[in-house]
CSV table of C-alpha atoms in Angstrom, one decimal:
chain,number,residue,atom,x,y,z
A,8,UNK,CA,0.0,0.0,0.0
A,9,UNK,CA,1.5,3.4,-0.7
A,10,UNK,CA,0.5,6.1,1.3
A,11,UNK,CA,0.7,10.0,1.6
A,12,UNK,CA,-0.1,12.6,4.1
A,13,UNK,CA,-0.3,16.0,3.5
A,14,UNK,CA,0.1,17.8,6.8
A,15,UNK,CA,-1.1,20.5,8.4
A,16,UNK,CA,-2.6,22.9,5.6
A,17,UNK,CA,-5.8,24.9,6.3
A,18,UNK,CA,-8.3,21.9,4.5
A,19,UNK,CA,-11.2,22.7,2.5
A,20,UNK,CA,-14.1,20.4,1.9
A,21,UNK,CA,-17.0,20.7,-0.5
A,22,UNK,CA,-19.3,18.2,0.4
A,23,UNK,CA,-22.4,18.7,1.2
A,24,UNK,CA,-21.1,22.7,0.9
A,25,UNK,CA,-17.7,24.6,0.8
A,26,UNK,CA,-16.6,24.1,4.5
A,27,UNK,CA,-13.5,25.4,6.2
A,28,UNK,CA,-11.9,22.5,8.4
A,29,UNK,CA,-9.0,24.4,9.9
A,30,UNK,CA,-5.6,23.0,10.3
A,31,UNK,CA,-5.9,19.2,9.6
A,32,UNK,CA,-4.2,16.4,7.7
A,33,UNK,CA,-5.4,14.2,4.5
A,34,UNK,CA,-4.2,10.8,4.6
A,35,UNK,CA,-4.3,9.2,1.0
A,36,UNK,CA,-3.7,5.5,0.7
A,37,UNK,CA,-3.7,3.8,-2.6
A,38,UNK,CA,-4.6,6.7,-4.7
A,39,UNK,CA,-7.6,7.1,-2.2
A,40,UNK,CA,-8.7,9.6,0.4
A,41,UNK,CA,-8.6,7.2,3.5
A,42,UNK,CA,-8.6,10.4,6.1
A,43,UNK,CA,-9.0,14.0,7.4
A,44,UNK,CA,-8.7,15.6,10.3
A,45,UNK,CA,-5.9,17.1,12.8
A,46,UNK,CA,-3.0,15.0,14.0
A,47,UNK,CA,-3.4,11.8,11.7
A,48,UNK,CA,-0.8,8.8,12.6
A,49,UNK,CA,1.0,8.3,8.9
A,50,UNK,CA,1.3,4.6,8.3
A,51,UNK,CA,5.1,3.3,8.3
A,52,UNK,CA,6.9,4.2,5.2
A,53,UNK,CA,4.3,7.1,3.9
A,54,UNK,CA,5.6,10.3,2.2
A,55,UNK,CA,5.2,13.3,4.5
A,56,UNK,CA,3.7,16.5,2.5
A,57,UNK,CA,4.0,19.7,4.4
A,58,UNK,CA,1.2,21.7,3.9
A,59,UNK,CA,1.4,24.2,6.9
A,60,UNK,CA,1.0,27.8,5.4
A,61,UNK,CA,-0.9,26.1,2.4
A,62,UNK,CA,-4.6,25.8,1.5
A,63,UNK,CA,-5.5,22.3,1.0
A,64,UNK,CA,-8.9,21.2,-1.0
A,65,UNK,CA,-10.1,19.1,-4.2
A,66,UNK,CA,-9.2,19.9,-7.6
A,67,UNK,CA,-11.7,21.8,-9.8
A,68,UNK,CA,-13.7,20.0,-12.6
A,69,UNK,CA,-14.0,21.8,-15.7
A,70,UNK,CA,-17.2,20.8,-16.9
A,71,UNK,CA,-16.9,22.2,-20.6
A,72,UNK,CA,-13.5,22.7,-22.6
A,73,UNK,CA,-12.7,22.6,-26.1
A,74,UNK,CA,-9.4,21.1,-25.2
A,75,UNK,CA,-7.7,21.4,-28.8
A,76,UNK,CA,-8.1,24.7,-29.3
A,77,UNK,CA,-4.9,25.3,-27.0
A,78,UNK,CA,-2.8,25.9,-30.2
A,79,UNK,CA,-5.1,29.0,-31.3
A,80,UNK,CA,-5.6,30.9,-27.9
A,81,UNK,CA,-6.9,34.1,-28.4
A,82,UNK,CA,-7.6,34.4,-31.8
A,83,UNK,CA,-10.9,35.7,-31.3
A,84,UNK,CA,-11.7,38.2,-28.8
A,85,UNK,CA,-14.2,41.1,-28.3
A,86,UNK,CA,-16.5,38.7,-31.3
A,87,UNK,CA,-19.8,36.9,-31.3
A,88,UNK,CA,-20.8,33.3,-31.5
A,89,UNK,CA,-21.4,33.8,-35.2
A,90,UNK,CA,-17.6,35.5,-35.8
A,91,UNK,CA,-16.3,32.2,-33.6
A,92,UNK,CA,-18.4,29.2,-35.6
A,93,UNK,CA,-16.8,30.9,-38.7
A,94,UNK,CA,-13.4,31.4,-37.9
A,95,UNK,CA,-12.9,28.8,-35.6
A,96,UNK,CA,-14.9,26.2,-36.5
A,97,UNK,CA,-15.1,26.7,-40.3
A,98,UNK,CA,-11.7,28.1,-40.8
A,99,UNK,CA,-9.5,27.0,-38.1
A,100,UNK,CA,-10.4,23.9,-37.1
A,101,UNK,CA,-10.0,22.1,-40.4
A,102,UNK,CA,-6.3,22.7,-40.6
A,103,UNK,CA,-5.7,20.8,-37.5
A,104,UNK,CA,-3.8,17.4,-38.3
A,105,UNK,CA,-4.0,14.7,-35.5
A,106,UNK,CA,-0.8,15.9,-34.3
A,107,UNK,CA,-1.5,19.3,-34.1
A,108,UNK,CA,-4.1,17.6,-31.9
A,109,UNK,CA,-2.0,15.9,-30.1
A,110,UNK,CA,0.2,18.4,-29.5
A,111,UNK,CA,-2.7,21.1,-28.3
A,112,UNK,CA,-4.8,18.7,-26.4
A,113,UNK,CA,-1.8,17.5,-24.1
A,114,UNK,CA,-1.0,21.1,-23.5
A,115,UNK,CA,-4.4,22.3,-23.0
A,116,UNK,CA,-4.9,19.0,-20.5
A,117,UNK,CA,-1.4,20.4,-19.2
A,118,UNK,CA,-2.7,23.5,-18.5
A,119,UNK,CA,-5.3,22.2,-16.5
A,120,UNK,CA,-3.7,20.1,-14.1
A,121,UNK,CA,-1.3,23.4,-13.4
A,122,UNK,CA,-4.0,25.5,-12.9
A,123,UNK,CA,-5.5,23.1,-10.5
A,124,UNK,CA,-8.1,21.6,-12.5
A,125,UNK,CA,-8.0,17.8,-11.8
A,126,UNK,CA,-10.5,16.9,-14.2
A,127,UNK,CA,-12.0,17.6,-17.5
A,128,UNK,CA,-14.8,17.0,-19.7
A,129,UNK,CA,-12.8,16.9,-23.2
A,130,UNK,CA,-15.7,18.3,-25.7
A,131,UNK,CA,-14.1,17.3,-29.0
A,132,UNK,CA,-15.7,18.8,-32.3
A,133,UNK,CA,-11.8,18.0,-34.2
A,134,UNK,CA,-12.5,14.3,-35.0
A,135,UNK,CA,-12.4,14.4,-38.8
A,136,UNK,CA,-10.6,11.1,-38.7
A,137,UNK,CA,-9.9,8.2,-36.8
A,138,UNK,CA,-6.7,9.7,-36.6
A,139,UNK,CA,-7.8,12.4,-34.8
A,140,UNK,CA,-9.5,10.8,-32.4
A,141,UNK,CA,-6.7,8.2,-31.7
A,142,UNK,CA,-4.5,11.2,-31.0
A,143,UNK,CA,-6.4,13.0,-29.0
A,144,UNK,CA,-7.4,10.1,-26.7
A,145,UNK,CA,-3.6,9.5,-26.3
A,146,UNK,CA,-2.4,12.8,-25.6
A,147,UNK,CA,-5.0,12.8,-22.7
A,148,UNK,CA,-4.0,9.4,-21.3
A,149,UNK,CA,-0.4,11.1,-21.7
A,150,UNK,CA,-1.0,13.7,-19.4
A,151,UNK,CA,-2.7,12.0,-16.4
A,152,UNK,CA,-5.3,14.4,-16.1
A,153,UNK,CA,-8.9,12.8,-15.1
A,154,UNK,CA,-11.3,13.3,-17.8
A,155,UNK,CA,-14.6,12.8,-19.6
A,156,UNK,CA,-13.7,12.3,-23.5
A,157,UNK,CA,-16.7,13.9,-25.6
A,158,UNK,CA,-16.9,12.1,-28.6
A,159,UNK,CA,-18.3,14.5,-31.5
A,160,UNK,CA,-18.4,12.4,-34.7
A,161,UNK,CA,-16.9,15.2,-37.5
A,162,UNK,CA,-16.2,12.6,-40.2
A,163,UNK,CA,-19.4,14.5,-42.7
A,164,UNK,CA,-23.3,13.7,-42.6
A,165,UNK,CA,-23.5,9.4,-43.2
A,166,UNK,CA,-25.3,8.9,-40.4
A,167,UNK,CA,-23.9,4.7,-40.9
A,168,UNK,CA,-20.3,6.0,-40.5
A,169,UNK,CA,-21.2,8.0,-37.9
A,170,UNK,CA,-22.5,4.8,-35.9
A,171,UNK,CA,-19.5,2.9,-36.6
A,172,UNK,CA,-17.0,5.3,-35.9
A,173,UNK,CA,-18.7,6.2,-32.6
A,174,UNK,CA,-18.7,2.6,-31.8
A,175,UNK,CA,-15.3,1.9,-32.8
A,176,UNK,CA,-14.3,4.5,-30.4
A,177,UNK,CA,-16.2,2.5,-27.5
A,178,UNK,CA,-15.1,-0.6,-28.2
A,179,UNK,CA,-11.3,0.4,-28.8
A,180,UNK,CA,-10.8,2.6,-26.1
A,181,UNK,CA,-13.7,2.4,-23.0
A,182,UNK,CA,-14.9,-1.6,-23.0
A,183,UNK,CA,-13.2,-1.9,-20.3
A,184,UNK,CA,-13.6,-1.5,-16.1
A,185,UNK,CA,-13.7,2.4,-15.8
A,186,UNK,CA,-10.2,4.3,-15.9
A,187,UNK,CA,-9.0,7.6,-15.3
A,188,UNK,CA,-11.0,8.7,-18.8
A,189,UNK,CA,-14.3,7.7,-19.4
A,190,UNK,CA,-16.3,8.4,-23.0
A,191,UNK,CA,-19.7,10.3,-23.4
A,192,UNK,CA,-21.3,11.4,-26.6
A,193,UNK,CA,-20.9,15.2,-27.2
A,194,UNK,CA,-24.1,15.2,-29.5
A,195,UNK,CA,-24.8,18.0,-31.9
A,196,UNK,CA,-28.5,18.1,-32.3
A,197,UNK,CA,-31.3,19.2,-32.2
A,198,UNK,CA,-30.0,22.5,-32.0
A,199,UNK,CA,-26.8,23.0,-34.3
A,200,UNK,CA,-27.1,20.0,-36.6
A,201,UNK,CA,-30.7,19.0,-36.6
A,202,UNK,CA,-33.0,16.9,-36.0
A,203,UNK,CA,-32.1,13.6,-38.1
A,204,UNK,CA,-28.4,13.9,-36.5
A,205,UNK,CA,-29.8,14.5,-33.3
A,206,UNK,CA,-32.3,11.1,-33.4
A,207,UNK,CA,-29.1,9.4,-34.4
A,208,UNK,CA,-27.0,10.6,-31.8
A,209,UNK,CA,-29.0,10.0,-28.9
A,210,UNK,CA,-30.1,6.7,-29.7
A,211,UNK,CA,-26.5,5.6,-30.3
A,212,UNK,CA,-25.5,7.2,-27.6
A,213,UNK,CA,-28.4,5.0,-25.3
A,214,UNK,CA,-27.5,2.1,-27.2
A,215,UNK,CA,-24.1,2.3,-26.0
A,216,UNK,CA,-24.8,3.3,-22.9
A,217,UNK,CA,-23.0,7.0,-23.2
A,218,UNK,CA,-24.4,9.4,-21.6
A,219,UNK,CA,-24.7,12.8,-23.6
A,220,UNK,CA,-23.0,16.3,-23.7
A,221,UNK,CA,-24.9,18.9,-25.8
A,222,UNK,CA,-24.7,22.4,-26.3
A,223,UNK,CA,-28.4,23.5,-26.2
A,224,UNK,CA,-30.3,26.2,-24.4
A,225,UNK,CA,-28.1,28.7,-25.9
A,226,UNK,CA,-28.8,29.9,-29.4
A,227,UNK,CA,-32.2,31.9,-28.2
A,228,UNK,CA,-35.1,31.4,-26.4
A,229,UNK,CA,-37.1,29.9,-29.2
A,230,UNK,CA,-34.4,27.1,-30.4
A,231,UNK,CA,-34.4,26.2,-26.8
A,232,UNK,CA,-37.7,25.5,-26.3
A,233,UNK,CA,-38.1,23.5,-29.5
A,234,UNK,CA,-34.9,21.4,-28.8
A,235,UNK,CA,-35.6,20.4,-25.1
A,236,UNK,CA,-39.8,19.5,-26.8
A,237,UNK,CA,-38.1,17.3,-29.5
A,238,UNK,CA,-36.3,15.7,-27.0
A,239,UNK,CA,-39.5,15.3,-25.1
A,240,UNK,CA,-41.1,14.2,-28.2
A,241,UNK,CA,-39.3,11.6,-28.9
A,242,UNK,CA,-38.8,10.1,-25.5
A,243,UNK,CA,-34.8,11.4,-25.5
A,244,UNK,CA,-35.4,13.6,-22.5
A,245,UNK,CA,-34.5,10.6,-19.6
A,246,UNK,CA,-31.2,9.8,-21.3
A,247,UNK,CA,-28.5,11.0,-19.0
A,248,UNK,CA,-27.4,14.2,-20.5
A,249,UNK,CA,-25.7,17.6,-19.8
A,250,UNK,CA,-26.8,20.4,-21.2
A,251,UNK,CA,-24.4,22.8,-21.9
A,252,UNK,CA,-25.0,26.8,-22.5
A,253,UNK,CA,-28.5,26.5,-20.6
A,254,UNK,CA,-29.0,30.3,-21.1
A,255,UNK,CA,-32.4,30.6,-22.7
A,256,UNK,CA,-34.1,27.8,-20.5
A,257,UNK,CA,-36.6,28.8,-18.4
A,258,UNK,CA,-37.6,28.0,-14.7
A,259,UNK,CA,-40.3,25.0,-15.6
A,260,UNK,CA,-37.4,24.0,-18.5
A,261,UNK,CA,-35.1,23.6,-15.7
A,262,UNK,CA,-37.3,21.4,-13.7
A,263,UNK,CA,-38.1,19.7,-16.5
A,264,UNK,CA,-34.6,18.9,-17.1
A,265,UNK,CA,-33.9,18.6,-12.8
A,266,UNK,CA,-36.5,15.7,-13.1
A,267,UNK,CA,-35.5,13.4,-16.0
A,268,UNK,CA,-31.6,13.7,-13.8
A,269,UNK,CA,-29.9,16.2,-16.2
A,270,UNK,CA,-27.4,18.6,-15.3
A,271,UNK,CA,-26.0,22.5,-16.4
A,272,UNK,CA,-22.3,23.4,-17.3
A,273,UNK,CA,-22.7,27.2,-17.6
A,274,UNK,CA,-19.0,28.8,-19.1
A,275,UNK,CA,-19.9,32.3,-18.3
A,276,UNK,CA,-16.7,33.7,-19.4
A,277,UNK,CA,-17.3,32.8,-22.7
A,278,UNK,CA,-20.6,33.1,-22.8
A,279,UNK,CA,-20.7,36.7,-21.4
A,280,UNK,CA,-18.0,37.4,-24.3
A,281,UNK,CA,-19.4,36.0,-27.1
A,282,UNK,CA,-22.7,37.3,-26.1
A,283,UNK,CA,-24.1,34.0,-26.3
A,284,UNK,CA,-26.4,35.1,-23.3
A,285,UNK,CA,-27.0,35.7,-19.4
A,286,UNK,CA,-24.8,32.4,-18.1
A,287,UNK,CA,-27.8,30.3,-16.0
A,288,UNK,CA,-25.2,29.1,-13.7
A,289,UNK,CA,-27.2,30.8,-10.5
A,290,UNK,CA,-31.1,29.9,-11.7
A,291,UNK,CA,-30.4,26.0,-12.6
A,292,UNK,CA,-28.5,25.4,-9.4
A,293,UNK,CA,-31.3,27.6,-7.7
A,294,UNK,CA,-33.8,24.8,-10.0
A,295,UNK,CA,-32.0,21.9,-8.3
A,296,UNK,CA,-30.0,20.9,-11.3
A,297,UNK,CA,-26.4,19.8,-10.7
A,298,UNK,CA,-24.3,22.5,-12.5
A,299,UNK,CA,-20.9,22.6,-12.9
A,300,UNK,CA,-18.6,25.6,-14.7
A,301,UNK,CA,-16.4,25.3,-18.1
A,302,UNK,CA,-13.7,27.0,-19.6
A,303,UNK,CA,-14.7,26.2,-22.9
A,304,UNK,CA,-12.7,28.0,-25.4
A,305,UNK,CA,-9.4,29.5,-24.6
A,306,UNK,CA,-9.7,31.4,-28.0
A,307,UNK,CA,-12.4,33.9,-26.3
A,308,UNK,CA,-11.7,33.5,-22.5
A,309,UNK,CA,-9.6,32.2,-20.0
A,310,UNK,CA,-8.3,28.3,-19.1
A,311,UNK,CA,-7.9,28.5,-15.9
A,312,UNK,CA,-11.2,28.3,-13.0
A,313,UNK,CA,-10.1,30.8,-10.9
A,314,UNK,CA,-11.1,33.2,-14.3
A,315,UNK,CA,-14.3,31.0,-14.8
A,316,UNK,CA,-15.3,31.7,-11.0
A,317,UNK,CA,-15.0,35.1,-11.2
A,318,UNK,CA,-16.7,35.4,-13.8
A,319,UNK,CA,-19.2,33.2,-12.3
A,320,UNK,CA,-19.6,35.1,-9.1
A,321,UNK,CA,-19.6,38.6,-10.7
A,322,UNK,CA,-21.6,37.6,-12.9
A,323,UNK,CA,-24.7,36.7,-11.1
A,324,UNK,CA,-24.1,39.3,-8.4
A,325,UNK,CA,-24.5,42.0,-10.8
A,326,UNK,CA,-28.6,41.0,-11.7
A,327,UNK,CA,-30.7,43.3,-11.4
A,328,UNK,CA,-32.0,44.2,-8.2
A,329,UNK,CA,-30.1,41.8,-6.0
A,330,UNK,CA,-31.7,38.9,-7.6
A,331,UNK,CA,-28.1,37.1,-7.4
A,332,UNK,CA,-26.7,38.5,-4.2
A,333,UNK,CA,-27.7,34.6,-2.4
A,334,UNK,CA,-24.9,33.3,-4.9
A,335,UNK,CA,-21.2,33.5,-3.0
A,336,UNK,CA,-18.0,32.6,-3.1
A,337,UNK,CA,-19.1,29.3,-1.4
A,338,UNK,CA,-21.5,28.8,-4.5
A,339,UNK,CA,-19.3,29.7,-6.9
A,340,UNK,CA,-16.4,27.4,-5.3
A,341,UNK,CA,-18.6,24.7,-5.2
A,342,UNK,CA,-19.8,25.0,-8.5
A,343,UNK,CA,-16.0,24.4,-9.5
A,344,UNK,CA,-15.4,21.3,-7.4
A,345,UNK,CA,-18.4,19.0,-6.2
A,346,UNK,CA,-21.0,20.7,-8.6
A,347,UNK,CA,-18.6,19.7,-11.4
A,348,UNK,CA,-18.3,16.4,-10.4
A,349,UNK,CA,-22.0,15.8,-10.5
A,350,UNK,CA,-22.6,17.6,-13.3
A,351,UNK,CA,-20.0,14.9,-15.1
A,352,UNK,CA,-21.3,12.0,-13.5
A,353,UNK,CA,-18.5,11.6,-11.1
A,354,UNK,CA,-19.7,12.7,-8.0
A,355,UNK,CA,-18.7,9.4,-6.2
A,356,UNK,CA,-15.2,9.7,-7.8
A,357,UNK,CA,-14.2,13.1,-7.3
A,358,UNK,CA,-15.2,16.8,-5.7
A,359,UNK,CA,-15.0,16.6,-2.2
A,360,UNK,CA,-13.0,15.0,0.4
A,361,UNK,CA,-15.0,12.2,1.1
A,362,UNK,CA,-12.9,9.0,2.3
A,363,UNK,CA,-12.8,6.6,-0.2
A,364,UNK,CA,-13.3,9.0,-3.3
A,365,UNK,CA,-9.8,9.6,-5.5
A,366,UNK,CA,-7.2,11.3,-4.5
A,367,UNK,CA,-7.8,14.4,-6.9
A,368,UNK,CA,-6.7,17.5,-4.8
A,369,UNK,CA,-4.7,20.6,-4.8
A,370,UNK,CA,-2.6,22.6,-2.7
A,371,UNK,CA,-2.5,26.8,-2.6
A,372,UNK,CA,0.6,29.1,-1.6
A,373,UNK,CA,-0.8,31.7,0.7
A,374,UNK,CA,3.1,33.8,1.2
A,375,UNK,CA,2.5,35.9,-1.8
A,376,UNK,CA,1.4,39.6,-1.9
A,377,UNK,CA,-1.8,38.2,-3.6
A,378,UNK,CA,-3.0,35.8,-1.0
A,379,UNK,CA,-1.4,36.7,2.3
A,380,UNK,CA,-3.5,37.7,5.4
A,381,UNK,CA,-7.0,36.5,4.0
A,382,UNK,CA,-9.2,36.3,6.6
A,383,UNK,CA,-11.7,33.7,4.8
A,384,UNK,CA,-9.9,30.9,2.9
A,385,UNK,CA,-12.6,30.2,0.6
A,386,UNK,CA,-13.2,33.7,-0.7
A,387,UNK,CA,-9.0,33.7,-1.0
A,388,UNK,CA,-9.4,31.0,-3.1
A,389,UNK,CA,-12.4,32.2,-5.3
A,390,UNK,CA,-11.1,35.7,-5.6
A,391,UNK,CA,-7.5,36.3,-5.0
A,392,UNK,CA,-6.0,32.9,-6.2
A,393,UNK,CA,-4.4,32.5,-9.4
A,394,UNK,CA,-2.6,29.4,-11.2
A,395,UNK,CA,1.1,30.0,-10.0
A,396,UNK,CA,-0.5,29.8,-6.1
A,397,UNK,CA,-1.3,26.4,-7.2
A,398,UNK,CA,2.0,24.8,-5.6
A,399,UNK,CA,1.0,20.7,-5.6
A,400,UNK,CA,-1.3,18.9,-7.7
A,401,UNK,CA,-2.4,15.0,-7.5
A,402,UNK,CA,-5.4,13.1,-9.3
A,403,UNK,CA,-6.1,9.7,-8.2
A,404,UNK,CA,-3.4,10.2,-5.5
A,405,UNK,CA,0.1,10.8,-8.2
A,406,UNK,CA,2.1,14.1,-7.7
A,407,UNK,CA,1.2,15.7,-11.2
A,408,UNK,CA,2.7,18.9,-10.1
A,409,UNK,CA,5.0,19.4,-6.9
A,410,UNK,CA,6.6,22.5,-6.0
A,411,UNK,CA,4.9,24.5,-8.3
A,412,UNK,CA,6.5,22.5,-11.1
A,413,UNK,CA,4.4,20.1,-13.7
A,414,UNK,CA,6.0,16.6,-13.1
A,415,UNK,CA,6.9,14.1,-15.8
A,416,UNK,CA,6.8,16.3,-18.7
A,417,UNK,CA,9.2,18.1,-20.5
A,418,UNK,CA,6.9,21.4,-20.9
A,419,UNK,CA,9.8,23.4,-23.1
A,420,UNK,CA,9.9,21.4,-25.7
A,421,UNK,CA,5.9,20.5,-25.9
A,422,UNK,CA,5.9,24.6,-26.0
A,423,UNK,CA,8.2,24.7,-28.9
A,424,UNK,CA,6.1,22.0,-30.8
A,425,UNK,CA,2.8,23.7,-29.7
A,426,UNK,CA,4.1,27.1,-31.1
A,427,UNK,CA,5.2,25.7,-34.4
A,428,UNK,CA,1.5,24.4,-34.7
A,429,UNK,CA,0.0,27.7,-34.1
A,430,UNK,CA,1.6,29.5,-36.7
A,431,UNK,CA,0.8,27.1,-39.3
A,432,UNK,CA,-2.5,26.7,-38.3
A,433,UNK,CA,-3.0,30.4,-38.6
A,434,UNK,CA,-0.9,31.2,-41.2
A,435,UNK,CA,-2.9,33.5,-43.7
């Protein structure tokens, strides 16, 4: 048994809500929280983690991400959703090979883990080929990051191919026992690609047994209410699903989608940028809906949480006449941890520090200018942190970062190679 106790930091649990422990140790044993609380005995032989002066508490789940676009960050700010389907989707994205996908999804997945985000749902709209897919499923497995792989079929309309592909991808990769990355359809209908894809998409994904990712709810009130009836329609609605970009829903859509077990992943960042609408983060938690924050894409907002739950916080704070002021830092931290985790389907995994869940945590510096003398650790966290506070990483119990260095990688060089794909990729 390998064991590891990180001692002494000022803990942080999520579960059922964003609690400050105090001073206490986590004991990890096999990859798994076996303990918290002051004063733990380590077992013989464990590695001692000093956390005193450090902030202790579970990694954030980034519930939305467009993982390959690491390679064109910031190629589209102050634009609209339409600006960013056309350039990045129509322009952009074809001219990524599978290593260029390689190449940006293990940096993007990178980026996470130093950032402090221990998990990922991977929403992948680059799989023109098998190719692609192969390479982006590898570069995630290279990186040790926890994630939720969003398959989105891009090989053209034949609905047949589609089918096979998907299931070649199931059978290849995720037959077996459950790992560190799991597979889920990231379905384009009803909303973006129709109706016809949709049917096929959801069925597939049932037949499978994958649950579904979907942007919908947030391409105007009128598309959302027609997508979340078709799905009701056609008996889709009590798939497992999360819907992504709720922003048009309204309160009986959310309990609608509450009832049949859906969740939200509002990326209000982006959303706020791209003026894709109000992000719904505070009124489908408010609805009972799990909901969870994304990052989604790096070409229009920021990778890291700590941006997201600002954003998040700010966000709903700002409505009009108080109507968000119940929504706090404990809410918005939450959202970023254990409401990710359900919101992915991995509550029992990861989120919290409940014994027996995985090891996914991280550590914070508090001796910098930025974060010294905070009175309330979570608010510290929500609104002072920032990525180089983030001094240790582990998911499923393995130092990914230590010492505020990333840990098995050899980050220059994957920099080098990631800049050499950016400039051909947006070469004009």
């Amino acid at each position: 048994m390998t064991s590891l106790l990180l001692r002494n930091g000022t803990v942080i649990d999520t579960a059922p809500a964003p609690t400050v422990l105090g001073r206490a140790d986590v004991l990890v044993e096999d990859g798994r929280i076996a303990a918290v609380g002051p004063d733990l005995a380590p077992p013989a032989n464990a590695e001692i983690l000093d956390a005193a002066g450090r902030i202790v508490l579970p990694g954030f789940v980034d519930t939305h991400r467009h993982t390959w676009q690491t390679a064109i960050r910031a190629t589209l700010p102050d634009s609209t959703l339409p600006a960013y389907l056309q350039r990045v989707l129509g322009e952009l994205a074809p001219r990524h090979q599978p290593d260029d996908v390689y190449t940006a999804t293990l940096a993007g997945a990178l980026e996470c883990l130093d950032s402090g985000i221990t998990t990922v749902v991977d929403w992948t709209h680059i799989m023109f080929s098998p190719d692609h897919t192969d390479a982006d499923i590898a570069a995630l497995r290279a990186s040790g990051i926890r994630a939720v792989f969003g398959y989105c079929y891009g090989g053209g309309d034949d609905l047949a191919a589609l089918a096979a592909e998907t299931a070649r991808v199931r059978r290849a990769y995720f037959d077996a026992p459950p790992e560190a990355i799991s597979m889920w359809m990231a379905a384009l209908g009803p909303e973006i690609a129709g109706e016809e894809r949709a049917l096929a998409e959801w069925r597939l994904a049932r037949d499978l047994d994958l649950p579904v990712t979907v942007h919908a709810g947030g391409h105007g009130a009128g598309n959302a209410a027609r997508g979340l009836a078709f799905l009701e329609d056609n008996g889709l609605i009590g798939h497992p699903a999360m819907y992504v970009h709720a922003n048009f829903y309204t309160g009986e859509d959310f309990k609608k989608i509450a009832a049949n077990g859906g969740t939200v992943s509002a990326t209000p960042a982006v959303e706020a940028a791209l003026g894709i609408g109000d992000p719904a983060t505070g009124r489908s938690h408010a609805a009972g809906v799990p909901t969870g924050l994304g990052s989604d894409a790096v070409t229009s907002g920021p990778g890291d949480m700590f941006g997201v739950m600002r954003a998040a916080y700010f966000l709903e704070r700002a409505r009009p006449d108080g109507a968000g002021t119940w929504f706090t830092t404990a809410e918005a931290l939450r959202a970023a941890t254990l409401g990710g985790a359900e919101t992915a389907g991995l509550a029992g995994v990861t989120g919290s520090l409940t014994p027996g869940k995985q090891a996914d945590l991280i550590v914070l510096r508090t001796d910098t200018l930025g974060m010294a003398a905070a009175h309330d650790p979570i608010a510290a966290v929500v609104l002072s942190a920032e990525t180089r506070h983030v001094d240790t990483v582990l998911v499923g119990g393995r130092v990914l970062k230590r010492g505020g260095v990333l840990q098995g990688h050899d980050v220059p060089a994957l920099l080098g190679t990631l800049d050499a794909a950016a400039a051909r990729i947006t070469a004009e």
